[in-house]
Structures are given as structure tokens and as C-alpha cells.
CSV table of C-alpha atoms in Angstrom, one decimal:
chain,number,residue,atom,x,y,z
A,1,MET,CA,2.0,1.0,14.8
A,2,GLU,CA,5.1,-1.2,14.1
A,3,LEU,CA,6.1,0.1,10.7
A,4,ASN,CA,9.3,-2.0,10.1
A,5,LYS,CA,7.5,-5.0,8.4
A,6,TYR,CA,6.0,-2.6,5.9
A,7,ILE,CA,9.3,-1.3,4.7
A,8,ASP,CA,11.3,-2.2,1.6
A,9,HIS,CA,14.6,-0.7,2.7
A,10,THR,CA,15.8,0.9,-0.5
A,11,LEU,CA,19.1,2.0,-2.2
A,12,LEU,CA,18.8,2.4,-5.9
A,13,ASN,CA,21.2,5.3,-6.6
A,14,SER,CA,23.5,4.8,-9.6
A,15,ASP,CA,26.6,5.5,-7.4
A,16,ALA,CA,25.7,3.1,-4.6
A,17,THR,CA,28.8,1.1,-3.6
A,18,GLU,CA,29.1,-2.5,-2.6
A,19,ARG,CA,29.9,-1.4,1.0
A,20,GLN,CA,26.7,0.7,1.1
A,21,ILE,CA,24.7,-2.3,-0.1
A,22,ILE,CA,26.1,-4.4,2.7
A,23,GLN,CA,25.4,-1.7,5.2
A,24,LEU,CA,21.8,-1.5,3.8
A,25,CYS,CA,21.5,-5.3,4.5
A,26,GLU,CA,22.9,-4.9,8.0
A,27,GLU,CA,20.3,-2.2,8.7
A,28,ALA,CA,17.5,-4.4,7.4
A,29,LYS,CA,18.6,-7.2,9.8
A,30,LYS,CA,18.9,-4.8,12.7
A,31,HIS,CA,15.5,-3.3,12.3
A,32,ASP,CA,13.8,-6.4,10.9
A,33,PHE,CA,12.5,-4.8,7.7
A,34,TYR,CA,10.5,-6.8,5.2
A,35,SER,CA,13.1,-6.5,2.4
A,36,VAL,CA,15.9,-4.6,0.9
A,37,CYS,CA,15.3,-3.1,-2.6
A,38,ILE,CA,18.4,-2.8,-4.8
A,39,ASN,CA,19.5,-2.8,-8.4
A,40,SER,CA,19.8,-6.2,-9.9
A,41,SER,CA,23.6,-6.3,-10.2
A,42,TYR,CA,23.8,-6.2,-6.4
A,43,VAL,CA,21.5,-9.2,-5.7
A,44,PRO,CA,24.5,-11.7,-5.2
A,45,ILE,CA,26.0,-9.3,-2.6
A,46,ALA,CA,22.7,-8.9,-0.8
A,47,ARG,CA,22.1,-12.6,-0.9
A,48,GLN,CA,25.5,-13.2,0.9
A,49,ALA,CA,24.9,-10.4,3.4
A,50,LEU,CA,21.4,-11.7,4.3
A,51,LEU,CA,22.3,-15.4,4.7
A,52,HIS,CA,20.5,-16.9,7.7
A,53,SER,CA,18.0,-14.0,7.9
A,54,ASP,CA,14.3,-13.8,6.7
A,55,ILE,CA,14.8,-10.5,5.0
A,56,LYS,CA,13.6,-10.7,1.4
A,57,ILE,CA,15.6,-9.3,-1.6
A,58,CYS,CA,13.6,-7.1,-3.9
A,59,THR,CA,15.2,-5.9,-7.1
A,60,VAL,CA,14.1,-3.5,-9.9
A,61,VAL,CA,13.7,-4.4,-13.5
A,62,GLY,CA,13.6,-2.0,-16.5
A,63,PHE,CA,14.6,0.7,-14.1
A,64,PRO,CA,14.0,3.6,-14.1
A,65,LEU,CA,12.4,4.3,-17.5
A,66,GLY,CA,10.5,1.1,-18.3
A,67,ALA,CA,11.2,1.5,-22.0
A,68,MET,CA,13.3,-1.7,-22.5
A,69,SER,CA,12.0,-4.6,-24.6
A,70,THR,CA,9.9,-7.2,-22.9
A,71,ASP,CA,12.7,-9.8,-23.6
A,72,ALA,CA,15.2,-7.6,-21.8
A,73,LYS,CA,12.9,-7.3,-18.8
A,74,ILE,CA,12.3,-11.0,-18.7
A,75,PHE,CA,16.1,-11.8,-18.9
A,76,GLU,CA,16.9,-9.3,-16.1
A,77,ALA,CA,14.1,-10.6,-13.9
A,78,LYS,CA,14.9,-14.3,-14.4
A,79,LYS,CA,18.7,-13.7,-13.9
A,80,ALA,CA,18.0,-11.8,-10.6
A,81,ILE,CA,15.7,-14.6,-9.3
A,82,GLU,CA,18.4,-17.1,-10.2
A,83,GLN,CA,20.9,-15.1,-8.2
A,84,GLY,CA,18.6,-14.8,-5.1
A,85,ALA,CA,15.9,-12.1,-5.7
A,86,ASP,CA,12.6,-12.8,-4.0
A,87,GLU,CA,10.5,-10.1,-5.5
A,88,ILE,CA,10.6,-8.1,-8.8
A,89,ASP,CA,9.7,-4.4,-9.1
A,90,MET,CA,9.3,-3.6,-12.8
A,91,VAL,CA,8.8,-0.2,-14.3
A,92,MET,CA,5.8,0.0,-16.6
A,93,ASN,CA,6.3,1.1,-20.2
A,94,ILE,CA,4.8,4.6,-19.9
A,95,GLY,CA,5.1,5.3,-23.6
A,96,LEU,CA,2.7,2.4,-24.3
A,97,ILE,CA,0.0,3.8,-22.1
A,98,LYS,CA,0.5,7.3,-23.6
A,99,SER,CA,0.2,5.7,-27.0
A,100,ARG,CA,-3.0,4.0,-25.8
A,101,ASN,CA,-1.4,0.7,-26.9
A,102,TYR,CA,-3.2,-1.1,-24.0
A,103,LEU,CA,-2.8,-4.5,-25.6
A,104,GLY,CA,0.9,-4.0,-26.0
A,105,LEU,CA,1.2,-2.9,-22.4
A,106,LEU,CA,-0.8,-5.9,-21.2
A,107,LYS,CA,1.5,-8.2,-23.1
A,108,ASP,CA,4.6,-6.6,-21.8
A,109,ILE,CA,3.5,-7.1,-18.2
A,110,SER,CA,1.8,-10.4,-18.6
A,111,ASN,CA,4.8,-12.0,-20.3
A,112,VAL,CA,7.1,-11.0,-17.5
A,113,LYS,CA,4.6,-12.3,-14.9
A,114,LEU,CA,4.3,-15.6,-16.8
A,115,ALA,CA,8.1,-15.9,-17.0
A,116,ILE,CA,8.7,-15.4,-13.3
A,117,GLY,CA,5.8,-17.6,-12.1
A,118,LYS,CA,5.0,-17.3,-8.4
A,119,VAL,CA,7.7,-14.7,-7.7
A,120,PRO,CA,5.8,-11.5,-6.6
A,121,LEU,CA,5.7,-8.9,-9.3
A,122,LYS,CA,5.2,-5.2,-8.5
A,123,ILE,CA,4.5,-2.8,-11.4
A,124,ILE,CA,5.8,0.7,-11.0
A,125,LEU,CA,3.4,3.1,-12.6
A,126,GLU,CA,5.4,6.4,-12.2
A,127,ILE,CA,2.3,8.4,-11.2
A,128,SER,CA,4.0,11.8,-11.7
A,129,GLU,CA,3.9,11.1,-15.5
A,130,LEU,CA,0.2,9.9,-15.6
A,131,SER,CA,-3.2,11.5,-15.6
A,132,LYS,CA,-5.9,10.2,-13.3
A,133,ASN,CA,-7.5,8.3,-16.2
A,134,GLU,CA,-4.1,6.8,-17.1
A,135,ILE,CA,-3.5,5.7,-13.5
A,136,VAL,CA,-7.0,4.0,-13.6
A,137,LYS,CA,-6.3,2.4,-17.0
A,138,ALA,CA,-2.8,1.2,-15.9
A,139,CYS,CA,-4.4,-0.4,-12.8
A,140,GLU,CA,-7.0,-2.1,-14.9
A,141,ILE,CA,-4.3,-3.6,-17.1
A,142,CYS,CA,-2.4,-4.7,-13.9
A,143,LEU,CA,-5.6,-6.5,-12.8
A,144,ASP,CA,-5.8,-8.3,-16.1
A,145,ALA,CA,-2.2,-9.3,-15.9
A,146,LYS,CA,-2.7,-10.6,-12.4
A,147,VAL,CA,0.3,-8.9,-10.9
A,148,ASP,CA,0.8,-8.9,-7.1
A,149,PHE,CA,1.4,-5.2,-6.4
A,150,VAL,CA,1.0,-1.8,-8.0
A,151,LYS,CA,3.8,0.6,-7.0
A,152,THR,CA,3.4,4.4,-7.2
A,153,SER,CA,6.9,5.6,-8.3
A,154,THR,CA,10.5,4.9,-9.0
A,155,GLY,CA,11.6,7.9,-6.8
A,156,PHE,CA,13.6,9.1,-9.8
A,157,SER,CA,11.0,11.2,-11.6
A,158,LYS,CA,9.4,14.6,-10.9
A,159,SER,CA,7.8,13.5,-7.7
A,160,GLY,CA,6.9,10.4,-5.7
A,161,ALA,CA,3.9,8.9,-4.0
A,162,THR,CA,0.8,11.0,-3.2
A,163,LEU,CA,-2.2,10.0,-1.1
A,164,THR,CA,-4.5,11.1,-3.9
A,165,ALA,CA,-3.0,8.7,-6.3
A,166,VAL,CA,-3.0,5.9,-3.7
A,167,LYS,CA,-6.8,6.5,-3.2
A,168,ILE,CA,-7.3,6.3,-7.0
A,169,ILE,CA,-5.3,3.1,-7.2
A,170,LYS,CA,-7.1,1.5,-4.2
A,171,LYS,CA,-10.5,2.3,-5.6
A,172,THR,CA,-9.5,0.6,-8.9
A,173,VAL,CA,-7.7,-2.5,-7.7
A,174,ARG,CA,-9.7,-2.8,-4.4
A,175,ASN,CA,-8.3,-5.9,-2.6
A,176,PHE,CA,-7.3,-7.8,-5.7
A,177,ILE,CA,-3.8,-6.2,-5.9
A,178,LYS,CA,-1.7,-4.9,-3.1
A,179,ILE,CA,-0.2,-1.3,-3.2
A,180,LYS,CA,3.4,-0.2,-2.6
A,181,ALA,CA,3.9,3.5,-2.0
A,182,SER,CA,7.4,4.8,-2.8
A,183,GLY,CA,9.1,8.1,-3.5
A,184,GLY,CA,9.4,10.9,-0.9
A,185,ILE,CA,8.2,8.9,2.2
A,186,SER,CA,10.8,9.9,4.8
A,187,ASP,CA,9.1,9.9,8.2
A,188,ALA,CA,6.9,7.7,10.3
A,189,GLU,CA,3.9,10.0,10.3
A,190,THR,CA,3.8,10.0,6.5
A,191,ALA,CA,4.3,6.3,6.3
A,192,SER,CA,1.4,5.7,8.7
A,193,LYS,CA,-0.9,7.8,6.6
A,194,TYR,CA,-0.2,5.7,3.5
A,195,ILE,CA,-0.8,2.5,5.5
A,196,ASP,CA,-4.1,3.9,6.8
A,197,ALA,CA,-5.0,4.6,3.1
A,198,GLY,CA,-4.5,0.9,2.3
A,199,VAL,CA,-0.9,0.6,1.4
A,200,GLU,CA,0.8,-2.8,2.3
A,201,ARG,CA,4.4,-1.9,1.5
A,202,ILE,CA,6.5,1.3,1.8
A,203,GLY,CA,9.6,1.8,-0.4
A,204,THR,CA,11.9,4.2,1.3
A,205,SER,CA,15.6,5.0,1.8
A,206,ALA,CA,14.7,6.5,5.2
A,207,GLY,CA,13.7,3.1,6.7
A,208,VAL,CA,16.0,3.5,9.7
A,209,ALA,CA,14.6,6.9,10.7
A,210,ILE,CA,11.1,5.6,10.3
A,211,ALA,CA,11.7,2.5,12.4
A,212,LEU,CA,13.3,4.5,15.2
A,213,ALA,CA,10.4,6.9,15.3
A,214,SER,CA,7.6,4.3,15.2
């Protein structure tokens, strides 16, 4: 299985340097990954580094906690798109689902989706913080908001993706929303298992190792 086109080659560390972002982009070109996934302040650098390539630029919004106001998320997303981002990975407001404020959560996600139009929106659930029922409810809200992807994790919480959670997500969203697994996926064998479970994108900082092994 050729895994490279499933990979969002990721560098989201707070101490990532401009040189490292450029290196990430060079690796993405060399291995023909689907995208690079970076913090929004680095979108202009990535855009310059990826000129004349078909590698997409994916950026995170409301990262890593998701507790920002909807207006802040909209501003960050629209600014990133203006500067060259092709996809937005937005962290869900976990506090809203814990509060059972489902309408508030739907509005938060829907308003961002409406603001960015046809640009793909991935909603990061942070599954390590959610019960099975909360994962299901979050996915139902994402269906109502007509987002493009549900993403498992930021990679900055207690744990990352699990096959169990992916199966719950897949059963809920079926083929209406795509799934991105991220957090702790560091080898080709593990990546392949997620793809076999129905995942259409892999977020990982180990993209080069995975590509070389596949």
C-alpha cells in the first residue's frame, strides 16, 4: 500500500523554527505527501516553500484547546486561507459537549464552516477527553454541521488515535464524513491498520519513516 498520499506531514510544536517548517515542506515534496500540517503563523512560509508543487497546506485553528470564541476561530481560519491555507483543522470546544450545550457546539462549528465556504474543515474531537457517548454525539453534530472530516486528536493531550474510537466514529458518520486519525501513529503498520478501518487521512510527524517503510 502506498501510504504517502494519506499523510498530512505534521509539525505543530510550539518551538518549531522557520527552518524546520521549510524542511517539513521539502520532505513533503520529496515523498509526495498529501499536505503539510502546521500552525497558522507559518502558512506564508509554507506557501513560499511549496510553490510549484501540488502539496496542500493544512493549518490548525483554535489549537490545541478549542476553547476560543467562535469569532476568534473564524478570524484565524479566514486569515490562514487568505495567506494560502488549503484546509482547516479546528479543535472542537470540548467544554460545550461536556456541558451538553449541543446547540452551542453546533453553532460554533457551523459558523466556522459557513465562514470558510468550500475550504475543507476537519473537526478535532480530542477523543482522549471524551466518553463513547460523547464521541457519538460530537460526530452527530459534525454531520449536522456538514463538515468534511472528523479528526481524532491534537496529539497534545493524554493520548492520540485509537482503532476503537475510529470504529465508533466510522459507525456514526458512515460515508458522509471522512476520518483523519492523528496522534501516536509512527509506523507504516499502524498507519495501514487505520486505513483498513476506514481512515482517509493520517496526521503524523513520522511521515518520512512511514513513507520509507511502505
